[in-house]
Amino acid sequence: MADQWATLGVDLHLEPAGPGLRRGLTDALREAVRSGRLAPGTRLPSSRSLAADLGIARNTVADAYADLVAEGWLTARQGSGTRVAQRTVVPPAGSAPHPRAAARPAYDLRPGSPDLASFPRAEWLKAARRALDAAPYHALDYGDPRGRPELRAALAGYLARARGVRADPERIVVCGGFAHGLRLLGTALGARGARTVAVESYGLDVHWSVLAGCGLRTVPLPFDRRGTDPGALSGTDAVLLTPAHQFPMGVPLHRDRRTAVVDWARRTGGLVLEDDYDGEFRYDRQPVGALQGLDPDRVVYLGTASKSLAPGLRLAWMVLPADLAEEAATAKGGVDTCGVLDQLTLAEFLTSGAYDRHVRATRLRYRRRRDALVAAVAARAPEARVTGIAAGLHVLLRLPPGTERSVVQAAHWRGLAVHGLARYRHADAVAEPADALVVGYGTPPDHAWSGALDALCAVLPG
């Protein structure tokens, strides 16, 4: 009978101590409530269940509960069980106060995130149900460090069709976001003896920090109107690029330079790391194909669901040369560290066509936002110039010289979150600094878009 009751209650960790069981249990429960470990309203196990867990008599538990009800620490009502009483919890002396959460901006135009309100919840839930119904039981075990085979197969087909990637499922490694993939690559490169990675003059400092954490030095390359200049690659072991839509400058890498980068890799044995962070979102002409298609043995392709679906999924992928795929899988620790259920769901989302439908719908919505932004700036802030608009979820808004800092400060005062271009400049970049805003138009939900535009135009010069 004790075994039966042990399965019916909730778990409660207590360590009764003292001269007697009843007093020890009463003191332990009182302290758990006083310290806040048992929050007001928490339902406690039945006396029979807790007695079975602790290996003591049921009457001992019932008496301890009764004592604490009498003292006001607990409440007991027929049909609702025994609960912690509603009362103010005084934190223990010396405990640090909880830090206050930073106030959310009224409008958020920082780049890097899609409209999270547009996440396809209903379709995702349908895909999750289908995927879980079809999954073999062993799919829930420790898996291949490269990721679920269903997702790798689905990605291989999609990337070949939509991005021109030459993908083999055996060469794909699923990772927990772009930074995780970059860390795996940095670890593998360091193990090979690499010491220096060339990067773009403007980019994300978090990526440079990841590489530095792997013991790799980052060297910025020159940048001009044709994109990043690969002429200074001599002496580097690898290069990290955003060739389809440079972040944050917004230009594609010129075709001559695409060829030059691949030629450098073939000639020197170097490696090109291609960040295709928003390759699905091209608006005014055919998408720029992936650089990886020129030489799959020298170019590593990195993609992510962060822009097309949501960063919180923590799903990204790498298409690697065969030998490097093994090294990256080894760097993951020999097990799949990404959530199996989300991998299976994304595989179903891709193969069912739901992913394509979602991307096409969001592409249209983002294009309308971009067009509204361009028109509003032209009409209300003629001294600012919008560039880098052919693709992606952000634009570069060029400002009169010397005004970037004051515009960013004015935006902050108005509750508008927006980043200046200086934030993305590599510390060792040699190019002349330019004044600009990097405006992300993906983040605000639809109902807030017009207000965000008004706030932006109000702080721009002109």
PDB file of N, CA, C and O in Angstrom, residues 330-402:
ATOM      1  N   THR A 330      33.033  15.622 -33.662  1.00  0.00           N
ATOM      2  CA  THR A 330      33.855  15.282 -32.498  1.00  0.00           C
ATOM      3  C   THR A 330      33.887  16.441 -31.502  1.00  0.00           C
ATOM      4  O   THR A 330      33.828  16.242 -30.286  1.00  0.00           O
ATOM      5  N   ALA A 331      33.950  17.679 -32.036  1.00  0.00           N
ATOM      6  CA  ALA A 331      33.996  18.856 -31.169  1.00  0.00           C
ATOM      7  C   ALA A 331      32.699  19.027 -30.378  1.00  0.00           C
ATOM      8  O   ALA A 331      32.685  19.672 -29.327  1.00  0.00           O
ATOM      9  N   LYS A 332      31.594  18.426 -30.855  1.00  0.00           N
ATOM     10  CA  LYS A 332      30.324  18.479 -30.116  1.00  0.00           C
ATOM     11  C   LYS A 332      30.343  17.565 -28.897  1.00  0.00           C
ATOM     12  O   LYS A 332      29.400  17.586 -28.108  1.00  0.00           O
ATOM     13  N   GLY A 333      31.367  16.751 -28.771  1.00  0.00           N
ATOM     14  CA  GLY A 333      31.473  15.868 -27.623  1.00  0.00           C
ATOM     15  C   GLY A 333      30.969  14.471 -27.871  1.00  0.00           C
ATOM     16  O   GLY A 333      30.779  13.697 -26.932  1.00  0.00           O
ATOM     17  N   GLY A 334      30.721  14.137 -29.142  1.00  0.00           N
ATOM     18  CA  GLY A 334      30.323  12.780 -29.473  1.00  0.00           C
ATOM     19  C   GLY A 334      28.852  12.482 -29.286  1.00  0.00           C
ATOM     20  O   GLY A 334      28.426  11.344 -29.482  1.00  0.00           O
ATOM     21  N   VAL A 335      28.031  13.487 -28.902  1.00  0.00           N
ATOM     22  CA  VAL A 335      26.588  13.284 -28.767  1.00  0.00           C
ATOM     23  C   VAL A 335      25.866  14.456 -29.415  1.00  0.00           C
ATOM     24  O   VAL A 335      26.433  15.534 -29.610  1.00  0.00           O
ATOM     25  N   ASP A 336      24.598  14.229 -29.737  1.00  0.00           N
ATOM     26  CA  ASP A 336      23.776  15.292 -30.302  1.00  0.00           C
ATOM     27  C   ASP A 336      23.302  16.190 -29.170  1.00  0.00           C
ATOM     28  O   ASP A 336      22.553  15.762 -28.296  1.00  0.00           O
ATOM     29  N   THR A 337      23.728  17.439 -29.190  1.00  0.00           N
ATOM     30  CA  THR A 337      23.397  18.367 -28.108  1.00  0.00           C
ATOM     31  C   THR A 337      22.203  19.255 -28.437  1.00  0.00           C
ATOM     32  O   THR A 337      21.870  20.151 -27.657  1.00  0.00           O
ATOM     33  N   CYS A 338      21.570  19.021 -29.580  1.00  0.00           N
ATOM     34  CA  CYS A 338      20.411  19.830 -29.974  1.00  0.00           C
ATOM     35  C   CYS A 338      19.127  19.041 -29.721  1.00  0.00           C
ATOM     36  O   CYS A 338      19.110  17.816 -29.852  1.00  0.00           O
ATOM     37  N   GLY A 339      18.046  19.740 -29.397  1.00  0.00           N
ATOM     38  CA  GLY A 339      16.794  19.082 -29.052  1.00  0.00           C
ATOM     39  C   GLY A 339      16.246  18.228 -30.177  1.00  0.00           C
ATOM     40  O   GLY A 339      16.015  18.715 -31.284  1.00  0.00           O
ATOM     41  N   VAL A 340      16.016  16.958 -29.891  1.00  0.00           N
ATOM     42  CA  VAL A 340      15.565  16.018 -30.910  1.00  0.00           C
ATOM     43  C   VAL A 340      14.183  16.385 -31.435  1.00  0.00           C
ATOM     44  O   VAL A 340      13.923  16.346 -32.639  1.00  0.00           O
ATOM     45  N   LEU A 341      13.268  16.754 -30.557  1.00  0.00           N
ATOM     46  CA  LEU A 341      11.898  17.015 -30.991  1.00  0.00           C
ATOM     47  C   LEU A 341      11.830  18.214 -31.932  1.00  0.00           C
ATOM     48  O   LEU A 341      11.090  18.191 -32.926  1.00  0.00           O
ATOM     49  N   ASP A 342      12.591  19.262 -31.637  1.00  0.00           N
ATOM     50  CA  ASP A 342      12.601  20.409 -32.545  1.00  0.00           C
ATOM     51  C   ASP A 342      13.267  20.058 -33.872  1.00  0.00           C
ATOM     52  O   ASP A 342      12.868  20.560 -34.930  1.00  0.00           O
ATOM     53  N   GLN A 343      14.285  19.208 -33.840  1.00  0.00           N
ATOM     54  CA  GLN A 343      14.899  18.774 -35.091  1.00  0.00           C
ATOM     55  C   GLN A 343      13.903  17.999 -35.957  1.00  0.00           C
ATOM     56  O   GLN A 343      13.798  18.225 -37.166  1.00  0.00           O
ATOM     57  N   LEU A 344      13.193  17.075 -35.337  1.00  0.00           N
ATOM     58  CA  LEU A 344      12.205  16.297 -36.079  1.00  0.00           C
ATOM     59  C   LEU A 344      11.098  17.189 -36.616  1.00  0.00           C
ATOM     60  O   LEU A 344      10.612  17.004 -37.744  1.00  0.00           O
ATOM     61  N   THR A 345      10.691  18.171 -35.819  1.00  0.00           N
ATOM     62  CA  THR A 345       9.634  19.085 -36.264  1.00  0.00           C
ATOM     63  C   THR A 345      10.102  19.925 -37.444  1.00  0.00           C
ATOM     64  O   THR A 345       9.364  20.102 -38.420  1.00  0.00           O
ATOM     65  N   LEU A 346      11.329  20.449 -37.378  1.00  0.00           N
ATOM     66  CA  LEU A 346      11.833  21.248 -38.492  1.00  0.00           C
ATOM     67  C   LEU A 346      11.959  20.402 -39.753  1.00  0.00           C
ATOM     68  O   LEU A 346      11.672  20.880 -40.861  1.00  0.00           O
ATOM     69  N   ALA A 347      12.374  19.147 -39.608  1.00  0.00           N
ATOM     70  CA  ALA A 347      12.455  18.260 -40.765  1.00  0.00           C
ATOM     71  C   ALA A 347      11.083  18.104 -41.413  1.00  0.00           C
ATOM     72  O   ALA A 347      10.940  18.203 -42.645  1.00  0.00           O
ATOM     73  N   GLU A 348      10.061  17.883 -40.608  1.00  0.00           N
ATOM     74  CA  GLU A 348       8.692  17.764 -41.133  1.00  0.00           C
ATOM     75  C   GLU A 348       8.226  19.082 -41.725  1.00  0.00           C
ATOM     76  O   GLU A 348       7.549  19.114 -42.760  1.00  0.00           O
ATOM     77  N   PHE A 349       8.594  20.195 -41.097  1.00  0.00           N
ATOM     78  CA  PHE A 349       8.207  21.521 -41.579  1.00  0.00           C
ATOM     79  C   PHE A 349       8.794  21.776 -42.966  1.00  0.00           C
ATOM     80  O   PHE A 349       8.144  22.379 -43.831  1.00  0.00           O
ATOM     81  N   LEU A 350      10.020  21.317 -43.174  1.00  0.00           N
ATOM     82  CA  LEU A 350      10.678  21.482 -44.471  1.00  0.00           C
ATOM     83  C   LEU A 350      10.066  20.580 -45.538  1.00  0.00           C
ATOM     84  O   LEU A 350       9.733  21.025 -46.637  1.00  0.00           O
ATOM     85  N   THR A 351       9.929  19.316 -45.225  1.00  0.00           N
ATOM     86  CA  THR A 351       9.487  18.352 -46.237  1.00  0.00           C
ATOM     87  C   THR A 351       8.015  18.523 -46.597  1.00  0.00           C
ATOM     88  O   THR A 351       7.605  18.188 -47.713  1.00  0.00           O
ATOM     89  N   SER A 352       7.211  19.059 -45.691  1.00  0.00           N
ATOM     90  CA  SER A 352       5.782  19.234 -45.967  1.00  0.00           C
ATOM     91  C   SER A 352       5.498  20.469 -46.812  1.00  0.00           C
ATOM     92  O   SER A 352       4.369  20.648 -47.284  1.00  0.00           O
ATOM     93  N   GLY A 353       6.490  21.338 -46.985  1.00  0.00           N
ATOM     94  CA  GLY A 353       6.275  22.581 -47.714  1.00  0.00           C
ATOM     95  C   GLY A 353       5.858  23.740 -46.836  1.00  0.00           C
ATOM     96  O   GLY A 353       5.735  24.878 -47.316  1.00  0.00           O
ATOM     97  N   ALA A 354       5.628  23.488 -45.547  1.00  0.00           N
ATOM     98  CA  ALA A 354       5.200  24.563 -44.645  1.00  0.00           C
ATOM     99  C   ALA A 354       6.275  25.633 -44.497  1.00  0.00           C
ATOM    100  O   ALA A 354       5.962  26.822 -44.363  1.00  0.00           O
ATOM    101  N   TYR A 355       7.540  25.231 -44.530  1.00  0.00           N
ATOM    102  CA  TYR A 355       8.635  26.198 -44.399  1.00  0.00           C
ATOM    103  C   TYR A 355       8.638  27.145 -45.590  1.00  0.00           C
ATOM    104  O   TYR A 355       8.747  28.370 -45.425  1.00  0.00           O
ATOM    105  N   ASP A 356       8.507  26.611 -46.801  1.00  0.00           N
ATOM    106  CA  ASP A 356       8.474  27.462 -47.989  1.00  0.00           C
ATOM    107  C   ASP A 356       7.306  28.438 -47.936  1.00  0.00           C
ATOM    108  O   ASP A 356       7.451  29.620 -48.266  1.00  0.00           O
ATOM    109  N   ARG A 357       6.146  27.954 -47.536  1.00  0.00           N
ATOM    110  CA  ARG A 357       4.974  28.838 -47.464  1.00  0.00           C
ATOM    111  C   ARG A 357       5.183  29.947 -46.445  1.00  0.00           C
ATOM    112  O   ARG A 357       4.827  31.116 -46.692  1.00  0.00           O
ATOM    113  N   HIS A 358       5.775  29.597 -45.322  1.00  0.00           N
ATOM    114  CA  HIS A 358       6.031  30.609 -44.292  1.00  0.00           C
ATOM    115  C   HIS A 358       7.036  31.651 -44.791  1.00  0.00           C
ATOM    116  O   HIS A 358       6.813  32.863 -44.612  1.00  0.00           O
ATOM    117  N   VAL A 359       8.114  31.196 -45.406  1.00  0.00           N
ATOM    118  CA  VAL A 359       9.133  32.132 -45.885  1.00  0.00           C
ATOM    119  C   VAL A 359       8.561  33.061 -46.950  1.00  0.00           C
ATOM    120  O   VAL A 359       8.814  34.281 -46.950  1.00  0.00           O
ATOM    121  N   ARG A 360       7.773  32.532 -47.867  1.00  0.00           N
ATOM    122  CA  ARG A 360       7.198  33.362 -48.925  1.00  0.00           C
ATOM    123  C   ARG A 360       6.242  34.405 -48.340  1.00  0.00           C
ATOM    124  O   ARG A 360       6.224  35.565 -48.781  1.00  0.00           O
ATOM    125  N   ALA A 361       5.466  34.018 -47.341  1.00  0.00           N
ATOM    126  CA  ALA A 361       4.536  34.967 -46.726  1.00  0.00           C
ATOM    127  C   ALA A 361       5.285  36.058 -45.962  1.00  0.00           C
ATOM    128  O   ALA A 361       4.948  37.248 -46.067  1.00  0.00           O
ATOM    129  N   THR A 362       6.296  35.673 -45.191  1.00  0.00           N
ATOM    130  CA  THR A 362       7.040  36.676 -44.419  1.00  0.00           C
ATOM    131  C   THR A 362       7.893  37.544 -45.344  1.00  0.00           C
ATOM    132  O   THR A 362       8.079  38.735 -45.070  1.00  0.00           O
ATOM    133  N   ARG A 363       8.390  36.981 -46.420  1.00  0.00           N
ATOM    134  CA  ARG A 363       9.170  37.778 -47.372  1.00  0.00           C
ATOM    135  C   ARG A 363       8.328  38.925 -47.926  1.00  0.00           C
ATOM    136  O   ARG A 363       8.791  40.060 -48.043  1.00  0.00           O
ATOM    137  N   LEU A 364       7.073  38.631 -48.256  1.00  0.00           N
ATOM    138  CA  LEU A 364       6.184  39.671 -48.769  1.00  0.00           C
ATOM    139  C   LEU A 364       5.919  40.732 -47.705  1.00  0.00           C
ATOM    140  O   LEU A 364       5.934  41.939 -47.989  1.00  0.00           O
ATOM    141  N   ARG A 365       5.691  40.295 -46.473  1.00  0.00           N
ATOM    142  CA  ARG A 365       5.414  41.256 -45.405  1.00  0.00           C
ATOM    143  C   ARG A 365       6.630  42.129 -45.110  1.00  0.00           C
ATOM    144  O   ARG A 365       6.515  43.351 -44.930  1.00  0.00           O
ATOM    145  N   TYR A 366       7.815  41.533 -45.069  1.00  0.00           N
ATOM    146  CA  TYR A 366       9.019  42.318 -44.807  1.00  0.00           C
ATOM    147  C   TYR A 366       9.317  43.278 -45.954  1.00  0.00           C
ATOM    148  O   TYR A 366       9.811  44.391 -45.732  1.00  0.00           O
ATOM    149  N   ARG A 367       9.037  42.847 -47.181  1.00  0.00           N
ATOM    150  CA  ARG A 367       9.264  43.773 -48.307  1.00  0.00           C
ATOM    151  C   ARG A 367       8.368  45.002 -48.184  1.00  0.00           C
ATOM    152  O   ARG A 367       8.802  46.129 -48.455  1.00  0.00           O
ATOM    153  N   ARG A 368       7.129  44.803 -47.776  1.00  0.00           N
ATOM    154  CA  ARG A 368       6.233  45.946 -47.587  1.00  0.00           C
ATOM    155  C   ARG A 368       6.752  46.870 -46.488  1.00  0.00           C
ATOM    156  O   ARG A 368       6.668  48.100 -46.607  1.00  0.00           O
ATOM    157  N   ARG A 369       7.285  46.302 -45.442  1.00  0.00           N
ATOM    158  CA  ARG A 369       7.856  47.127 -44.372  1.00  0.00           C
ATOM    159  C   ARG A 369       9.046  47.926 -44.908  1.00  0.00           C
ATOM    160  O   ARG A 369       9.183  49.120 -44.624  1.00  0.00           O
ATOM    161  N   ARG A 370       9.912  47.250 -45.648  1.00  0.00           N
ATOM    162  CA  ARG A 370      11.072  47.935 -46.209  1.00  0.00           C
ATOM    163  C   ARG A 370      10.646  49.082 -47.097  1.00  0.00           C
ATOM    164  O   ARG A 370      11.193  50.191 -47.028  1.00  0.00           O
ATOM    165  N   ASP A 371       9.656  48.840 -47.962  1.00  0.00           N
ATOM    166  CA  ASP A 371       9.187  49.892 -48.864  1.00  0.00           C
ATOM    167  C   ASP A 371       8.618  51.076 -48.086  1.00  0.00           C
ATOM    168  O   ASP A 371       8.843  52.241 -48.449  1.00  0.00           O
ATOM    169  N   ALA A 372       7.888  50.786 -47.019  1.00  0.00           N
ATOM    170  CA  ALA A 372       7.332  51.865 -46.199  1.00  0.00           C
ATOM    171  C   ALA A 372       8.444  52.660 -45.534  1.00  0.00           C
ATOM    172  O   ALA A 372       8.368  53.899 -45.419  1.00  0.00           O
ATOM    173  N   LEU A 373       9.489  51.970 -45.079  1.00  0.00           N
ATOM    174  CA  LEU A 373      10.618  52.652 -44.441  1.00  0.00           C
ATOM    175  C   LEU A 373      11.325  53.569 -45.433  1.00  0.00           C
ATOM    176  O   LEU A 373      11.608  54.741 -45.134  1.00  0.00           O
ATOM    177  N   VAL A 374      11.593  53.073 -46.622  1.00  0.00           N
ATOM    178  CA  VAL A 374      12.285  53.867 -47.642  1.00  0.00           C
ATOM    179  C   VAL A 374      11.463  55.106 -47.995  1.00  0.00           C
ATOM    180  O   VAL A 374      11.992  56.226 -48.091  1.00  0.00           O
ATOM    181  N   ALA A 375      10.151  54.922 -48.166  1.00  0.00           N
ATOM    182  CA  ALA A 375       9.301  56.048 -48.542  1.00  0.00           C
ATOM    183  C   ALA A 375       9.221  57.080 -47.421  1.00  0.00           C
ATOM    184  O   ALA A 375       9.268  58.298 -47.666  1.00  0.00           O
ATOM    185  N   ALA A 376       9.107  56.608 -46.174  1.00  0.00           N
ATOM    186  CA  ALA A 376       8.993  57.536 -45.049  1.00  0.00           C
ATOM    187  C   ALA A 376      10.261  58.351 -44.871  1.00  0.00           C
ATOM    188  O   ALA A 376      10.207  59.568 -44.632  1.00  0.00           O
ATOM    189  N   VAL A 377      11.413  57.728 -44.972  1.00  0.00           N
ATOM    190  CA  VAL A 377      12.683  58.444 -44.809  1.00  0.00           C
ATOM    191  C   VAL A 377      12.856  59.456 -45.933  1.00  0.00           C
ATOM    192  O   VAL A 377      13.280  60.603 -45.707  1.00  0.00           O
ATOM    193  N   ALA A 378      12.531  59.072 -47.171  1.00  0.00           N
ATOM    194  CA  ALA A 378      12.677  59.988 -48.299  1.00  0.00           C
ATOM    195  C   ALA A 378      11.786  61.221 -48.133  1.00  0.00           C
ATOM    196  O   ALA A 378      12.169  62.346 -48.477  1.00  0.00           O
ATOM    197  N   ALA A 379      10.576  61.026 -47.589  1.00  0.00           N
ATOM    198  CA  ALA A 379       9.627  62.133 -47.456  1.00  0.00           C
ATOM    199  C   ALA A 379       9.891  62.998 -46.232  1.00  0.00           C
ATOM    200  O   ALA A 379       9.682  64.214 -46.277  1.00  0.00           O
ATOM    201  N   ARG A 380      10.386  62.406 -45.146  1.00  0.00           N
ATOM    202  CA  ARG A 380      10.447  63.132 -43.890  1.00  0.00           C
ATOM    203  C   ARG A 380      11.849  63.399 -43.376  1.00  0.00           C
ATOM    204  O   ARG A 380      12.026  64.195 -42.445  1.00  0.00           O
ATOM    205  N   ALA A 381      12.851  62.739 -43.930  1.00  0.00           N
ATOM    206  CA  ALA A 381      14.236  62.946 -43.480  1.00  0.00           C
ATOM    207  C   ALA A 381      15.169  62.892 -44.686  1.00  0.00           C
ATOM    208  O   ALA A 381      15.972  61.966 -44.819  1.00  0.00           O
ATOM    209  N   PRO A 382      15.077  63.863 -45.580  1.00  0.00           N
ATOM    210  CA  PRO A 382      15.836  63.797 -46.832  1.00  0.00           C
ATOM    211  C   PRO A 382      17.355  63.817 -46.662  1.00  0.00           C
ATOM    212  O   PRO A 382      18.078  63.449 -47.600  1.00  0.00           O
ATOM    213  N   GLU A 383      17.852  64.217 -45.499  1.00  0.00           N
ATOM    214  CA  GLU A 383      19.305  64.228 -45.299  1.00  0.00           C
ATOM    215  C   GLU A 383      19.846  62.830 -45.026  1.00  0.00           C
ATOM    216  O   GLU A 383      21.057  62.609 -45.073  1.00  0.00           O
ATOM    217  N   ALA A 384      18.985  61.888 -44.731  1.00  0.00           N
ATOM    218  CA  ALA A 384      19.400  60.496 -44.517  1.00  0.00           C
ATOM    219  C   ALA A 384      19.225  59.727 -45.830  1.00  0.00           C
ATOM    220  O   ALA A 384      18.336  60.020 -46.629  1.00  0.00           O
ATOM    221  N   ARG A 385      20.068  58.730 -46.026  1.00  0.00           N
ATOM    222  CA  ARG A 385      20.029  57.953 -47.272  1.00  0.00           C
ATOM    223  C   ARG A 385      19.990  56.471 -46.934  1.00  0.00           C
ATOM    224  O   ARG A 385      20.835  55.959 -46.194  1.00  0.00           O
ATOM    225  N   VAL A 386      19.004  55.767 -47.484  1.00  0.00           N
ATOM    226  CA  VAL A 386      18.819  54.347 -47.209  1.00  0.00           C
ATOM    227  C   VAL A 386      19.576  53.523 -48.243  1.00  0.00           C
ATOM    228  O   VAL A 386      19.416  53.719 -49.448  1.00  0.00           O
ATOM    229  N   THR A 387      20.407  52.569 -47.773  1.00  0.00           N
ATOM    230  CA  THR A 387      21.149  51.681 -48.668  1.00  0.00           C
ATOM    231  C   THR A 387      21.032  50.244 -48.157  1.00  0.00           C
ATOM    232  O   THR A 387      20.557  49.994 -47.058  1.00  0.00           O
ATOM    233  N   GLY A 388      21.513  49.310 -48.996  1.00  0.00           N
ATOM    234  CA  GLY A 388      21.501  47.899 -48.600  1.00  0.00           C
ATOM    235  C   GLY A 388      20.117  47.327 -48.496  1.00  0.00           C
ATOM    236  O   GLY A 388      19.836  46.511 -47.615  1.00  0.00           O
ATOM    237  N   ILE A 389      19.216  47.712 -49.419  1.00  0.00           N
ATOM    238  CA  ILE A 389      17.800  47.364 -49.272  1.00  0.00           C
ATOM    239  C   ILE A 389      17.368  46.164 -50.097  1.00  0.00           C
ATOM    240  O   ILE A 389      16.210  45.759 -50.036  1.00  0.00           O
ATOM    241  N   ALA A 390      18.259  45.554 -50.875  1.00  0.00           N
ATOM    242  CA  ALA A 390      17.837  44.501 -51.798  1.00  0.00           C
ATOM    243  C   ALA A 390      17.471  43.205 -51.091  1.00  0.00           C
ATOM    244  O   ALA A 390      16.793  42.358 -51.674  1.00  0.00           O
ATOM    245  N   ALA A 391      17.893  43.040 -49.857  1.00  0.00           N
ATOM    246  CA  ALA A 391      17.676  41.758 -49.180  1.00  0.00           C
ATOM    247  C   ALA A 391      17.705  41.961 -47.674  1.00  0.00           C
ATOM    248  O   ALA A 391      18.023  43.040 -47.169  1.00  0.00           O
ATOM    249  N   GLY A 392      17.374  40.891 -46.953  1.00  0.00           N
ATOM    250  CA  GLY A 392      17.569  40.862 -45.512  1.00  0.00           C
ATOM    251  C   GLY A 392      16.447  41.479 -44.712  1.00  0.00           C
ATOM    252  O   GLY A 392      15.356  41.752 -45.205  1.00  0.00           O
ATOM    253  N   LEU A 393      16.747  41.717 -43.437  1.00  0.00           N
ATOM    254  CA  LEU A 393      15.785  42.273 -42.492  1.00  0.00           C
ATOM    255  C   LEU A 393      16.282  43.585 -41.888  1.00  0.00           C
ATOM    256  O   LEU A 393      15.812  44.003 -40.829  1.00  0.00           O
ATOM    257  N   HIS A 394      17.243  44.233 -42.558  1.00  0.00           N
ATOM    258  CA  HIS A 394      17.728  45.511 -42.059  1.00  0.00           C
ATOM    259  C   HIS A 394      18.157  46.388 -43.234  1.00  0.00           C
ATOM    260  O   HIS A 394      18.368  45.889 -44.340  1.00  0.00           O
ATOM    261  N   VAL A 395      18.269  47.674 -42.979  1.00  0.00           N
ATOM    262  CA  VAL A 395      18.829  48.603 -43.954  1.00  0.00           C
ATOM    263  C   VAL A 395      19.924  49.407 -43.262  1.00  0.00           C
ATOM    264  O   VAL A 395      19.969  49.497 -42.029  1.00  0.00           O
ATOM    265  N   LEU A 396      20.787  49.979 -44.072  1.00  0.00           N
ATOM    266  CA  LEU A 396      21.796  50.906 -43.564  1.00  0.00           C
ATOM    267  C   LEU A 396      21.301  52.311 -43.870  1.00  0.00           C
ATOM    268  O   LEU A 396      21.048  52.655 -45.027  1.00  0.00           O
ATOM    269  N   LEU A 397      21.135  53.107 -42.846  1.00  0.00           N
ATOM    270  CA  LEU A 397      20.610  54.455 -42.985  1.00  0.00           C
ATOM    271  C   LEU A 397      21.762  55.432 -42.775  1.00  0.00           C
ATOM    272  O   LEU A 397      22.178  55.701 -41.642  1.00  0.00           O
ATOM    273  N   ARG A 398      22.310  55.922 -43.875  1.00  0.00           N
ATOM    274  CA  ARG A 398      23.487  56.796 -43.804  1.00  0.00           C
ATOM    275  C   ARG A 398      23.082  58.197 -43.355  1.00  0.00           C
ATOM    276  O   ARG A 398      22.086  58.755 -43.822  1.00  0.00           O
ATOM    277  N   LEU A 399      23.895  58.761 -42.457  1.00  0.00           N
ATOM    278  CA  LEU A 399      23.603  60.043 -41.829  1.00  0.00           C
ATOM    279  C   LEU A 399      24.650  61.077 -42.203  1.00  0.00           C
ATOM    280  O   LEU A 399      25.772  60.725 -42.631  1.00  0.00           O
ATOM    281  N   PRO A 400      24.333  62.367 -42.038  1.00  0.00           N
ATOM    282  CA  PRO A 400      25.356  63.396 -42.241  1.00  0.00           C
ATOM    283  C   PRO A 400      26.546  63.159 -41.304  1.00  0.00           C
ATOM    284  O   PRO A 400      26.370  62.663 -40.184  1.00  0.00           O
ATOM    285  N   PRO A 401      27.751  63.483 -41.733  1.00  0.00           N
ATOM    286  CA  PRO A 401      28.949  63.247 -40.908  1.00  0.00           C
ATOM    287  C   PRO A 401      28.814  63.867 -39.520  1.00  0.00           C
ATOM    288  O   PRO A 401      28.325  64.990 -39.354  1.00  0.00           O
ATOM    289  N   GLY A 402      29.225  63.109 -38.523  1.00  0.00           N
ATOM    290  CA  GLY A 402      29.262  63.598 -37.153  1.00  0.00           C
ATOM    291  C   GLY A 402      27.944  63.552 -36.399  1.00  0.00           C
ATOM    292  O   GLY A 402      27.870  64.060 -35.276  1.00  0.00           O
TER     293      GLY A 402
END
